[in-house]
PDB file of C-alpha atoms in Angstrom:
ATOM      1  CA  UNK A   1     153.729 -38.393  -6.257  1.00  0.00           C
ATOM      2  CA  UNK A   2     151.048 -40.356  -4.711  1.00  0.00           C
ATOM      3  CA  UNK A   3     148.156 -40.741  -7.078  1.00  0.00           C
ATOM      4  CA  UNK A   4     144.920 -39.998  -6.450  1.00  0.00           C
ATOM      5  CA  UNK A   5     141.656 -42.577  -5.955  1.00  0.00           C
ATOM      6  CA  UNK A   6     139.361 -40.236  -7.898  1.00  0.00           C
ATOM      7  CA  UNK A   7     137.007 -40.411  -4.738  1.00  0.00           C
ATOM      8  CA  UNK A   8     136.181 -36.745  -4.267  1.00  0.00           C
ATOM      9  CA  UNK A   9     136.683 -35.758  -0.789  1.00  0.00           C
ATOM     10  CA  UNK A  10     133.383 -34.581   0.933  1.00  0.00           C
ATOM     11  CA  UNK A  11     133.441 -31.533   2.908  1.00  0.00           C
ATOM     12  CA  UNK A  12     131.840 -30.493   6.022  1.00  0.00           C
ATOM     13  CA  UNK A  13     129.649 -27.407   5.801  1.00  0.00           C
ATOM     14  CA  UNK A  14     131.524 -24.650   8.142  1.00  0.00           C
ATOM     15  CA  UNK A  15     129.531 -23.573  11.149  1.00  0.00           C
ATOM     16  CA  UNK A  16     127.944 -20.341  10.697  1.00  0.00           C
ATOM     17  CA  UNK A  17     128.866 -17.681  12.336  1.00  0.00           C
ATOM     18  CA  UNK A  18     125.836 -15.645  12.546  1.00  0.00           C
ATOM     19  CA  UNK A  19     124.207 -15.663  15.497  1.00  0.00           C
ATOM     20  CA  UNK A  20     121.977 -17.596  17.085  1.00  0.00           C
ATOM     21  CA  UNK A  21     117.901 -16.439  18.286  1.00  0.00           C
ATOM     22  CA  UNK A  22     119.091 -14.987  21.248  1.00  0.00           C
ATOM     23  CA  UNK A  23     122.032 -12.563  19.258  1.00  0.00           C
ATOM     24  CA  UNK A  24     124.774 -14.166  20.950  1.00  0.00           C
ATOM     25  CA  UNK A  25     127.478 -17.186  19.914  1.00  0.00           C
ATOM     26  CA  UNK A  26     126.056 -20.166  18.302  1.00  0.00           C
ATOM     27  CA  UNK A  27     124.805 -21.783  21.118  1.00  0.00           C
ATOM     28  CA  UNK A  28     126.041 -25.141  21.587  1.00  0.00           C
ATOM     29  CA  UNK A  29     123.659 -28.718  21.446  1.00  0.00           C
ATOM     30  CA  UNK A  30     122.298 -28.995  24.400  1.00  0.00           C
ATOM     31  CA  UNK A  31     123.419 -32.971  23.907  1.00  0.00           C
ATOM     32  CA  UNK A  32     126.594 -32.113  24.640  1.00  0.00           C
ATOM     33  CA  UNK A  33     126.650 -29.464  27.415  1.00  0.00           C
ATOM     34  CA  UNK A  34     126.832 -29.988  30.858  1.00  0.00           C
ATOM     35  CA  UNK A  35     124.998 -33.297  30.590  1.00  0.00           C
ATOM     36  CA  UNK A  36     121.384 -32.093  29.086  1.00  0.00           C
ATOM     37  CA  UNK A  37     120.541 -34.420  26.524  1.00  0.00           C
ATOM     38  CA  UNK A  38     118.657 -32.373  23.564  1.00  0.00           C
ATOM     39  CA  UNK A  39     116.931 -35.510  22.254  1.00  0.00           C
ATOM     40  CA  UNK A  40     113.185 -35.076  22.629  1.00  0.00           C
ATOM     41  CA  UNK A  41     112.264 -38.686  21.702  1.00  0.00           C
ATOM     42  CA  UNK A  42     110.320 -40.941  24.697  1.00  0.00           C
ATOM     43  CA  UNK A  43     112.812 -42.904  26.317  1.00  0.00           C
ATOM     44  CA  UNK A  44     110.261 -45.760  26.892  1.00  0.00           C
ATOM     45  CA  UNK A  45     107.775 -45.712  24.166  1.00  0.00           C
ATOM     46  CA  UNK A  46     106.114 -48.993  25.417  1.00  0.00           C
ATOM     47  CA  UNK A  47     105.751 -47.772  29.323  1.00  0.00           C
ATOM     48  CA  UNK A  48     101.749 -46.446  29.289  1.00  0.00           C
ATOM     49  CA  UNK A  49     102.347 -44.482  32.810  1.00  0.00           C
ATOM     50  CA  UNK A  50     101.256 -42.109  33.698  1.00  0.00           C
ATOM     51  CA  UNK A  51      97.997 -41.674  31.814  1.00  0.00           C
ATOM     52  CA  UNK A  52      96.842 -38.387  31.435  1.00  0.00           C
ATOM     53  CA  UNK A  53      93.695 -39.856  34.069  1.00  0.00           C
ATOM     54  CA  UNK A  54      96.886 -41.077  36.693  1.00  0.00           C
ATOM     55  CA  UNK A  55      98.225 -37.638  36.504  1.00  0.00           C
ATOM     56  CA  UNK A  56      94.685 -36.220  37.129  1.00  0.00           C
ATOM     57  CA  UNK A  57      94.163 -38.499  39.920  1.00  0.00           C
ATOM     58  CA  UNK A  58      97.342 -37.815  41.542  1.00  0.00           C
ATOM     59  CA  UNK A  59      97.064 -34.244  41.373  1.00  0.00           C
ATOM     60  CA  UNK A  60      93.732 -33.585  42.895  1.00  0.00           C
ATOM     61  CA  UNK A  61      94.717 -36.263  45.666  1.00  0.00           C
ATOM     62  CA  UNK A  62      97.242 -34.052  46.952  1.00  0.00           C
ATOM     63  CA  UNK A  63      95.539 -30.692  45.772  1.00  0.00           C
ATOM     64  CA  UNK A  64      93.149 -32.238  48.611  1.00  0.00           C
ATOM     65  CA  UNK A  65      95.566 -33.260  51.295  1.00  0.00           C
ATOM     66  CA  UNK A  66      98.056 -29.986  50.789  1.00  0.00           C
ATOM     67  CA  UNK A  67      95.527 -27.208  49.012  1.00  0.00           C
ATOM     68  CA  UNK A  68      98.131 -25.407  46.477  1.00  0.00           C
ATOM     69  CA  UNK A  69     101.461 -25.004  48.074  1.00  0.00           C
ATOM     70  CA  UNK A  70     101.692 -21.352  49.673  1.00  0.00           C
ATOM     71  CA  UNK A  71     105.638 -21.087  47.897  1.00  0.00           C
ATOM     72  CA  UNK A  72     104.292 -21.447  44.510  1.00  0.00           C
ATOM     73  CA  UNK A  73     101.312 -19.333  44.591  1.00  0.00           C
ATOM     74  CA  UNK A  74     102.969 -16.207  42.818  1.00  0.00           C
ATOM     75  CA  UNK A  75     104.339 -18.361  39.797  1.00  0.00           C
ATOM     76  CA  UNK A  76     100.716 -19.794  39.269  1.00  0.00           C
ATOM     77  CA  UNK A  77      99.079 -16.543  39.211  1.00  0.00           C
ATOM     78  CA  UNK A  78     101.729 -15.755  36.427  1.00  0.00           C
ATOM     79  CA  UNK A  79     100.995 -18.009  34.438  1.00  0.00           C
ATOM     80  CA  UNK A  80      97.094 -17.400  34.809  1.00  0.00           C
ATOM     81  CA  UNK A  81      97.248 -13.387  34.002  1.00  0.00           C
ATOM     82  CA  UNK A  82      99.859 -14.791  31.411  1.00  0.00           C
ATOM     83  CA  UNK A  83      97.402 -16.870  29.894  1.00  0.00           C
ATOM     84  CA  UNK A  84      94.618 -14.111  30.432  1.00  0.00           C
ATOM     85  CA  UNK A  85      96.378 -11.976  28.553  1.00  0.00           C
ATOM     86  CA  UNK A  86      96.365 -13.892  25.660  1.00  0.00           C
ATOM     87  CA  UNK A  87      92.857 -14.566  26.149  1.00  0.00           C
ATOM     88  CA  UNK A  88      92.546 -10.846  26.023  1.00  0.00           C
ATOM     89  CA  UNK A  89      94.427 -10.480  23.028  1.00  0.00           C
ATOM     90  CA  UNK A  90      91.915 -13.681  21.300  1.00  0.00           C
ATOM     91  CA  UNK A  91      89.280 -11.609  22.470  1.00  0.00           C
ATOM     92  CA  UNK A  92      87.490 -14.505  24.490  1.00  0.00           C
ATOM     93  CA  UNK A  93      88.849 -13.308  28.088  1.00  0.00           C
ATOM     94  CA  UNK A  94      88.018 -10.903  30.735  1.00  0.00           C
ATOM     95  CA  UNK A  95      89.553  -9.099  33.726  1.00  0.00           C
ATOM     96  CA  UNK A  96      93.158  -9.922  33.983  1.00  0.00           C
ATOM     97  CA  UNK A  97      94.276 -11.765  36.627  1.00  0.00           C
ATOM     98  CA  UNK A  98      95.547 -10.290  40.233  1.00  0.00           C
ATOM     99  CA  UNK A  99      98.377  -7.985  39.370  1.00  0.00           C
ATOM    100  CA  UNK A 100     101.864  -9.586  40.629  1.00  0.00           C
ATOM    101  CA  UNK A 101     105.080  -8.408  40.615  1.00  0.00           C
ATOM    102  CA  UNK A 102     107.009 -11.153  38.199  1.00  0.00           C
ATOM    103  CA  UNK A 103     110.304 -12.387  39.277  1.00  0.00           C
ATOM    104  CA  UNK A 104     112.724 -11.498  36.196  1.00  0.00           C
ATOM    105  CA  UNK A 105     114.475 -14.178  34.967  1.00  0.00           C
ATOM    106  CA  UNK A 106     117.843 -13.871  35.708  1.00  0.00           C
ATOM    107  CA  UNK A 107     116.425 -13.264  39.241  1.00  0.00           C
ATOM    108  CA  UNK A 108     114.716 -16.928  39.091  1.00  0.00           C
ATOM    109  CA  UNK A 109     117.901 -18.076  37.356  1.00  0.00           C
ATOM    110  CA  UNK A 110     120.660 -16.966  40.260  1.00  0.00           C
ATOM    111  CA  UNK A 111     118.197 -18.284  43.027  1.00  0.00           C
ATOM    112  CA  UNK A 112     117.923 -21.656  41.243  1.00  0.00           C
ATOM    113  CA  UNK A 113     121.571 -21.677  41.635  1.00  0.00           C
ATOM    114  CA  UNK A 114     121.648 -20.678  45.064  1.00  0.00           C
ATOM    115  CA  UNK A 115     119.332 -23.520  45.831  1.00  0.00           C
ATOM    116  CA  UNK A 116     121.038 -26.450  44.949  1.00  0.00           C
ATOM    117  CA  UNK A 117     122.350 -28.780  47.743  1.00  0.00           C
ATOM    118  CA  UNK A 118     121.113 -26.844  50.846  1.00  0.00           C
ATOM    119  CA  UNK A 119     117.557 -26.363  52.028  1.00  0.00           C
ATOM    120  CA  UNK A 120     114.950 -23.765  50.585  1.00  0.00           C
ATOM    121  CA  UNK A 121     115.129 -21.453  53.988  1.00  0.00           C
ATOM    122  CA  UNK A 122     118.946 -21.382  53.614  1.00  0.00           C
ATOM    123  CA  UNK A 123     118.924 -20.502  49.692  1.00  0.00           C
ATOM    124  CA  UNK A 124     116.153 -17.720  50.203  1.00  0.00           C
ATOM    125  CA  UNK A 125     118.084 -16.431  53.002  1.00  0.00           C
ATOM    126  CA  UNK A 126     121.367 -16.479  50.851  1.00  0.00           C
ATOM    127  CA  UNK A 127     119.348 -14.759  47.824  1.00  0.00           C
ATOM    128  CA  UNK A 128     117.885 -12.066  50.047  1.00  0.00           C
ATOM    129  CA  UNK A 129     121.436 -11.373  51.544  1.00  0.00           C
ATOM    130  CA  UNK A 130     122.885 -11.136  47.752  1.00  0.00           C
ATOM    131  CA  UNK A 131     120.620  -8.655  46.827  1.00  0.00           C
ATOM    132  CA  UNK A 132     120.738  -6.854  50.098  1.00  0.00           C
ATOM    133  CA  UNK A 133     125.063  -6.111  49.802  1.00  0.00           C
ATOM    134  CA  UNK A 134     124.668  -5.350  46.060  1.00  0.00           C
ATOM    135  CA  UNK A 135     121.693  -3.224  44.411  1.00  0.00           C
ATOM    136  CA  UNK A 136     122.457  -4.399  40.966  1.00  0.00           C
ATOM    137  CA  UNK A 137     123.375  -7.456  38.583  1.00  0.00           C
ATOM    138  CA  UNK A 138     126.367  -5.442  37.547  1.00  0.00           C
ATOM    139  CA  UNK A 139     127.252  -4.257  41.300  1.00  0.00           C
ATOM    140  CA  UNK A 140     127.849  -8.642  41.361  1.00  0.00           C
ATOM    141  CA  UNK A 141     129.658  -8.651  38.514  1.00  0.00           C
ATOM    142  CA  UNK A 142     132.267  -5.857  39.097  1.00  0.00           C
ATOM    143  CA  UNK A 143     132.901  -7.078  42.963  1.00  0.00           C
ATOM    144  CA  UNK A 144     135.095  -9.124  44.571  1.00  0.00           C
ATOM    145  CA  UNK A 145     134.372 -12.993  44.231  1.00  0.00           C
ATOM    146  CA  UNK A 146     135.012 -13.008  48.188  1.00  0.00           C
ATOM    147  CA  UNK A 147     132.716 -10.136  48.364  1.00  0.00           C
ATOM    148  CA  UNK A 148     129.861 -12.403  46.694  1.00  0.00           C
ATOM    149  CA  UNK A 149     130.868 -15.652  48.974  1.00  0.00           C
ATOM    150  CA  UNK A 150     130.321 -13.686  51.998  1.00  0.00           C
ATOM    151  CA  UNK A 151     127.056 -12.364  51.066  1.00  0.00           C
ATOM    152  CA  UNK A 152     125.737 -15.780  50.014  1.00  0.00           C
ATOM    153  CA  UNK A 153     127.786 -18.018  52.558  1.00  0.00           C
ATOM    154  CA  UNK A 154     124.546 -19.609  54.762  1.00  0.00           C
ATOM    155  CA  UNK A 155     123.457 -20.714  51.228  1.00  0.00           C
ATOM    156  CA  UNK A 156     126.438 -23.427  51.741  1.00  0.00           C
ATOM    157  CA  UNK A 157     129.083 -23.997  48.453  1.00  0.00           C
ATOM    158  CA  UNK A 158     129.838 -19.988  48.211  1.00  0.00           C
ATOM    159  CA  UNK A 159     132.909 -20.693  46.435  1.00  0.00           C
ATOM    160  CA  UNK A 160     130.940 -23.377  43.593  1.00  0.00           C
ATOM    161  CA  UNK A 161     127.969 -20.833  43.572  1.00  0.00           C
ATOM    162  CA  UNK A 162     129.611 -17.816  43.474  1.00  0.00           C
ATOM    163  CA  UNK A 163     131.753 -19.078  40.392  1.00  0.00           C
ATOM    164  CA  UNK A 164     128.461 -20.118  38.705  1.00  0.00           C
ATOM    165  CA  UNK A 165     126.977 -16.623  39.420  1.00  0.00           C
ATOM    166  CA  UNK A 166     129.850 -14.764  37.956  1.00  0.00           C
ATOM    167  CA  UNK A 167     130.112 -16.883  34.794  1.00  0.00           C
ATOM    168  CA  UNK A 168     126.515 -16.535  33.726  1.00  0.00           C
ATOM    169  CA  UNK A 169     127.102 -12.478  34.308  1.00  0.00           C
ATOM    170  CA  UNK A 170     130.319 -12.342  32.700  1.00  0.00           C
ATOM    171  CA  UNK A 171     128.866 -14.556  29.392  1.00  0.00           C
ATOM    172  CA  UNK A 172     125.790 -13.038  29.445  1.00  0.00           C
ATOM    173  CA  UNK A 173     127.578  -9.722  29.444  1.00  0.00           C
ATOM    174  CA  UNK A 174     129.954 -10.567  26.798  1.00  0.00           C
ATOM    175  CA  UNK A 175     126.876 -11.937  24.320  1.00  0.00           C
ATOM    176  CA  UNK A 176     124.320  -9.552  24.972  1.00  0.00           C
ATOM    177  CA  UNK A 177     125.938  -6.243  25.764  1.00  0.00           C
ATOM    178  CA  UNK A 178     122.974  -6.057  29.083  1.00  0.00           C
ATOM    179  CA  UNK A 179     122.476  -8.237  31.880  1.00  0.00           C
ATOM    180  CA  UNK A 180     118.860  -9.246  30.449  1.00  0.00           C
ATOM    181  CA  UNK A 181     117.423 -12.943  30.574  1.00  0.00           C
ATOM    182  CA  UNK A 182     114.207 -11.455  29.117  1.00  0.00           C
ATOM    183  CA  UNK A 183     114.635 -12.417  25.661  1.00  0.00           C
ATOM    184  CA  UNK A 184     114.531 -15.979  26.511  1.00  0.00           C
ATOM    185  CA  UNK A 185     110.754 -15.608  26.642  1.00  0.00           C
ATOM    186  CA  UNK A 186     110.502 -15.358  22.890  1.00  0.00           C
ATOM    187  CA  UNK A 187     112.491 -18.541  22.739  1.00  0.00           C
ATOM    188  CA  UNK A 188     110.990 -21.996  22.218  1.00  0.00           C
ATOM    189  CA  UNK A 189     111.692 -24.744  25.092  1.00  0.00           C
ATOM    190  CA  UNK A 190     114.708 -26.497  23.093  1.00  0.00           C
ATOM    191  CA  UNK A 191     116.320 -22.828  22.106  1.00  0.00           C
ATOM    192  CA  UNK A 192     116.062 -21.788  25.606  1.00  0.00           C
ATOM    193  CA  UNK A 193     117.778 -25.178  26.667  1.00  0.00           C
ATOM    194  CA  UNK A 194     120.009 -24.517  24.206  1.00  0.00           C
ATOM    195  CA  UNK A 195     121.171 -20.755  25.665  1.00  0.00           C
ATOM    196  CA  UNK A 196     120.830 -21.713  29.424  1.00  0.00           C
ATOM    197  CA  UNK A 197     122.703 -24.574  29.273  1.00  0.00           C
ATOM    198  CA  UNK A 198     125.930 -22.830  27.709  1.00  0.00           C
ATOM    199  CA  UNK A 199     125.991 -21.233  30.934  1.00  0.00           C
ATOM    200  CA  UNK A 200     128.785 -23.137  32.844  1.00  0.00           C
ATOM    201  CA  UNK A 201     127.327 -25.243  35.928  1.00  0.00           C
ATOM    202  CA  UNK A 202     123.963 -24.902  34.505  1.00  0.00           C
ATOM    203  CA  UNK A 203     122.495 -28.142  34.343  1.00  0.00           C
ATOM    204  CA  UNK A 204     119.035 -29.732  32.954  1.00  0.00           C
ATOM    205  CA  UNK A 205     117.024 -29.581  36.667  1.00  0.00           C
ATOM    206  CA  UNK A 206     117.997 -25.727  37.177  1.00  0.00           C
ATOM    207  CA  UNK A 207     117.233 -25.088  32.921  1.00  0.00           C
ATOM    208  CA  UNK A 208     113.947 -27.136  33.607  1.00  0.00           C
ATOM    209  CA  UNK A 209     112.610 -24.813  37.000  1.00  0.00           C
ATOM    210  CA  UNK A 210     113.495 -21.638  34.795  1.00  0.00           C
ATOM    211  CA  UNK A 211     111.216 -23.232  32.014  1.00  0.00           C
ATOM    212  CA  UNK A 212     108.323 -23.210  34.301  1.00  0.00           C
ATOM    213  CA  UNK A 213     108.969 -20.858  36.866  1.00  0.00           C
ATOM    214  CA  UNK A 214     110.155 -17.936  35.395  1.00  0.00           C
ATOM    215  CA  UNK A 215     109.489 -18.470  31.704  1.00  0.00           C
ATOM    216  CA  UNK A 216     105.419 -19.919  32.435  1.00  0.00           C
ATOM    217  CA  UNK A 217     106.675 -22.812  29.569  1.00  0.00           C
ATOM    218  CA  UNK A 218     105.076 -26.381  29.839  1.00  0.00           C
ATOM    219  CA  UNK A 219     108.129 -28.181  31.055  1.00  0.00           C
ATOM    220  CA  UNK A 220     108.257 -30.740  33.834  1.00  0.00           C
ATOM    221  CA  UNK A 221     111.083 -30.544  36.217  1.00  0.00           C
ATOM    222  CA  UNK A 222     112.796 -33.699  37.791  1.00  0.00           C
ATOM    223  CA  UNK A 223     114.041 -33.209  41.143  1.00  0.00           C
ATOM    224  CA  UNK A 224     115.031 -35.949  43.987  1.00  0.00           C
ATOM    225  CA  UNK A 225     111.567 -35.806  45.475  1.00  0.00           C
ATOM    226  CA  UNK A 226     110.080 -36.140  42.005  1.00  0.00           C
ATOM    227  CA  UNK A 227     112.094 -38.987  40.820  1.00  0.00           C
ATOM    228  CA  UNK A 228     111.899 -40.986  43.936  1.00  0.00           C
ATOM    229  CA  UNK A 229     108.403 -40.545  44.117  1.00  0.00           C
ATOM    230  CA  UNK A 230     107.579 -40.789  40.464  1.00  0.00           C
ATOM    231  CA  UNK A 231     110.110 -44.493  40.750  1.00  0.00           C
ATOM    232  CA  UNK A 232     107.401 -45.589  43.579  1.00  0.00           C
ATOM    233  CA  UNK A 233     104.543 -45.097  42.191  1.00  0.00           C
ATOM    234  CA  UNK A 234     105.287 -46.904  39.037  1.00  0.00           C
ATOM    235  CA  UNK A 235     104.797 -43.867  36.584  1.00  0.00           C
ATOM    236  CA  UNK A 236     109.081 -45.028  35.328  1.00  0.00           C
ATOM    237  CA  UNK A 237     110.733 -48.074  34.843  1.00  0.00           C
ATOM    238  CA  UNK A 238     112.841 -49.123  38.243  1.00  0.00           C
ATOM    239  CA  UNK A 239     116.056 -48.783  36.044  1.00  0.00           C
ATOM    240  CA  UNK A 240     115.174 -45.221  34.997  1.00  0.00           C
ATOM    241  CA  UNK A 241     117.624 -42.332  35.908  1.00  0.00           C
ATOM    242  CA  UNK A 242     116.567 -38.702  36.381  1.00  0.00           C
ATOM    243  CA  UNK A 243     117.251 -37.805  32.501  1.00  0.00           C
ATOM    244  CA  UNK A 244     115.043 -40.486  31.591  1.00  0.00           C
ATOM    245  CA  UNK A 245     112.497 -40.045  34.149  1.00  0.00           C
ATOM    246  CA  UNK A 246     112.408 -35.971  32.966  1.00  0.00           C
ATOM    247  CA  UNK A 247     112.278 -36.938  29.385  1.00  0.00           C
ATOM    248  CA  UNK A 248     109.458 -40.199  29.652  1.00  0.00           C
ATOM    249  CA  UNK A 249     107.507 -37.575  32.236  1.00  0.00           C
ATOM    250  CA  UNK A 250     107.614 -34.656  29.889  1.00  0.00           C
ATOM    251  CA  UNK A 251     106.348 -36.791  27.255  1.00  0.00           C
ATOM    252  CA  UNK A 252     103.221 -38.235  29.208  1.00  0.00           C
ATOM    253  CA  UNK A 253     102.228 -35.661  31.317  1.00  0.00           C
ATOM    254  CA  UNK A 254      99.728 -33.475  30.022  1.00  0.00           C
ATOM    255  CA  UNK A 255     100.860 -29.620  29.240  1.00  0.00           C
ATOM    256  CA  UNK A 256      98.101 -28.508  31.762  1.00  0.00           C
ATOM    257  CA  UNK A 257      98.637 -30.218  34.705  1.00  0.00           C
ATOM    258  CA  UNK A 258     102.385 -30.082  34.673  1.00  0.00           C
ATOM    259  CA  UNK A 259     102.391 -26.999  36.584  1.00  0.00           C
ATOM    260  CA  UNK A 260     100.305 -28.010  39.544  1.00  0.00           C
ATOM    261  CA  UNK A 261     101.375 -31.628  39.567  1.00  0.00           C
ATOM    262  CA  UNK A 262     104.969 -30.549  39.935  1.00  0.00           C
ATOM    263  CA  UNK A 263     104.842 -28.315  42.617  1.00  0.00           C
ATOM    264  CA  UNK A 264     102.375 -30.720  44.724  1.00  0.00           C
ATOM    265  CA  UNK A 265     104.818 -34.008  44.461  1.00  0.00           C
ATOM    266  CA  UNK A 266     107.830 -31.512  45.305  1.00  0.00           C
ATOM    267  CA  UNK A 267     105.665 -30.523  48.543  1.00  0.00           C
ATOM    268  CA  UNK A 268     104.594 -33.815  48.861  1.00  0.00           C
ATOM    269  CA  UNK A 269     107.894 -35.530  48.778  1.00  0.00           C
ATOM    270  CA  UNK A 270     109.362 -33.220  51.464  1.00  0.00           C
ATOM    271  CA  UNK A 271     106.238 -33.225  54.027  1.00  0.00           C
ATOM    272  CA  UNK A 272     105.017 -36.778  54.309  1.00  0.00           C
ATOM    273  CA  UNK A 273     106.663 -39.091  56.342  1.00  0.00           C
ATOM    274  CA  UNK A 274     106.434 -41.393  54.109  1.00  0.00           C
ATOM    275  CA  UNK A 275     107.647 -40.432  51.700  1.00  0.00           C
ATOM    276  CA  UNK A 276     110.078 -38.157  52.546  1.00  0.00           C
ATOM    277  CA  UNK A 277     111.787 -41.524  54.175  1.00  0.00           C
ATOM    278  CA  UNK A 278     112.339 -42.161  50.462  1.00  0.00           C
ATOM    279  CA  UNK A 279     113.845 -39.094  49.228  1.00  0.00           C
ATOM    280  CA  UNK A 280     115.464 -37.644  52.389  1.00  0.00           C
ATOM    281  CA  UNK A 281     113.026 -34.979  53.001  1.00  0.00           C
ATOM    282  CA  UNK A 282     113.703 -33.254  56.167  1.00  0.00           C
ATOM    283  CA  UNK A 283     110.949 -31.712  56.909  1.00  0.00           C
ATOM    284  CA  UNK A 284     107.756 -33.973  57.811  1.00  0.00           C
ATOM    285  CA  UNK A 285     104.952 -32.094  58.919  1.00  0.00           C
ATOM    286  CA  UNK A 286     102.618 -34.497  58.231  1.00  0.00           C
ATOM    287  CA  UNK A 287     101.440 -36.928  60.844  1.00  0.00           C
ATOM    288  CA  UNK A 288     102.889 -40.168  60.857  1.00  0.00           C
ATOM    289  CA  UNK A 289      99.684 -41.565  61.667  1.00  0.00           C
ATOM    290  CA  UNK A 290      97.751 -39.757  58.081  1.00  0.00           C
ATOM    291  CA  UNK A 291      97.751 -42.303  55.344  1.00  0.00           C
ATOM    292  CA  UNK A 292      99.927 -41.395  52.321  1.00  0.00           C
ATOM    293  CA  UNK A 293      97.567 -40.684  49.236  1.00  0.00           C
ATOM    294  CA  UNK A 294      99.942 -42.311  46.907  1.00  0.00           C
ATOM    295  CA  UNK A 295     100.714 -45.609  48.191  1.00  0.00           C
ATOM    296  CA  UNK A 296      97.454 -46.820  46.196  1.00  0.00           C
ATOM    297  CA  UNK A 297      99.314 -45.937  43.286  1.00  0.00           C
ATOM    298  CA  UNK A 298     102.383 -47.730  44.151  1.00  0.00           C
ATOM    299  CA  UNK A 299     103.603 -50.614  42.036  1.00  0.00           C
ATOM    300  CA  UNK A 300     106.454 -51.452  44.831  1.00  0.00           C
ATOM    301  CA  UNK A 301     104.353 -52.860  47.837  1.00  0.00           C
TER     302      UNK A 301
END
């Protein structure tokens, strides 16, 4: 009989099994799912850009070239009867804002989805055509998977998407007992990266748009025209990557121009020639010959 050291072996707490905020399965750390890294800290504690003045600067520069992009207008007037309300409620506001129909969230979810790798006409057309051959979320998840490629085919990767689709209404099924993404605004920012990103395919760009889009959360998405344009301007380090960039950004940025800033260096990045040359922007409508307002700001000339 082997004899023992007298060291007392330590054990590991069991995970709970109650659930988590959103009544579903323990969701998982966002660390380790689908590449979202949960760690809040700045990435580059000792890189001052942007300053909340460069972010300023930058935004009313192309607030003045662009005016606010026509694409984004609903979401903003969200987020002001959103805020309007709560004025309301502090009893320091007025009228509410314009009344808009909000996009519900698993609507802003599945067209996130539908919009990666293919152009914004080609996603809205394959999200109108979606909800055109089915009338519900649950129509989608009772039909055919070759029934949903079709429908969503000019979208491009119906067979990638259509998986994704099906797997966020099959879980969210399973956990929730509805096909309901509502509850997610009760959620803080890190819970509701931690749900989203359980969702198979999910990953920290499409969790991020959600955040502001369709939730009206200060988050700060990073996309390719972002990142490229945020690298030339100097506002990251050359070696960053897009997690870094969308963690560093998020820190620096201030909460109230994250909104407005991100959906003017999105526009930005595909309209001017420029700069579009950088992040493979196809469409550049403007002229060739009107100066870029960002090059002043750029580090890399």
């Amino acid at each position: 009989m082997k004899k023992t050291t007298g060291k007392k072996r330590r054990l590991q707490k069991p995970e709970p099994n109650g659930d988590s905020p959103a009544n579903g399965p323990r969701a998982k750390s966002i660390r380790t799912v689908n590449g979202f890294d949960s760690s809040t800290n700045e990435p580059y504690p000792a890189y001052s850009s942007p300053t909340s003045d460069e972010c300023l600067s930058v935004r009313d520069d192309l607030l003045n070239l662009y005016g606010f992009p026509r694409e984004f207008v609903k979401y903003r007037k969200e987020r002001e009867r959103l805020s309007e309300c709560c004025s309301v409620v502090d009893g320091s506001g007025g009228e509410l804002a314009e009344n808009v129909k909000s996009e519900s969230v698993l609507d802003g979810l599945v067209k996130t989805v539908l919009s990666q790798n293919t152009t914004e006409a080609n996603s809205e057309k394959a999200f109108a055509s979606l909800k055109s051959a089915f009338a519900t979320w649950e129509d989608v998840l009772s039909a055919e998977s070759k029934c949903i490629e079709d429908a969503i085919r000019c979208g491009g990767l119906a067979l990638t998407k259509t998986s994704c689709i099906k797997n966020i209404l099959s879980s969210l099924s399973k956990r929730r007992g509805k096909l309901c993404l509502e509850y997610l605004h009760n959620l803080s920012i890190d819970e509701v990266k931690a749900e989203l990103s359980t969702f198979k395919g999910i990953g920290p760009k499409t969790v991020a748009c959600v955040l502001m889009f369709n939730l009206q959360k200060d988050d700060f998405p990073v996309d390719t025209h972002v990142f490229e344009i945020a690298k030339f301007i100097g506002w990251v380090p050359d070696e960053a990557d897009r997690n870094k960039t969308y963690l560093h950004l998020n820190q620096r940025i201030p909460n109230h121009l994250k909104f407005d800033l991100n959906c003017l260096l999105y526009t930005h990045g595909k309209l001017c020639s420029k700069c579009s040359k950088r992040t493979g922007g196809r469409q550049r409508k403007v002229s060739e010959n009107q100066p870029c307002p960002l090059l002043k700001y750029s580090t890399n000339l």
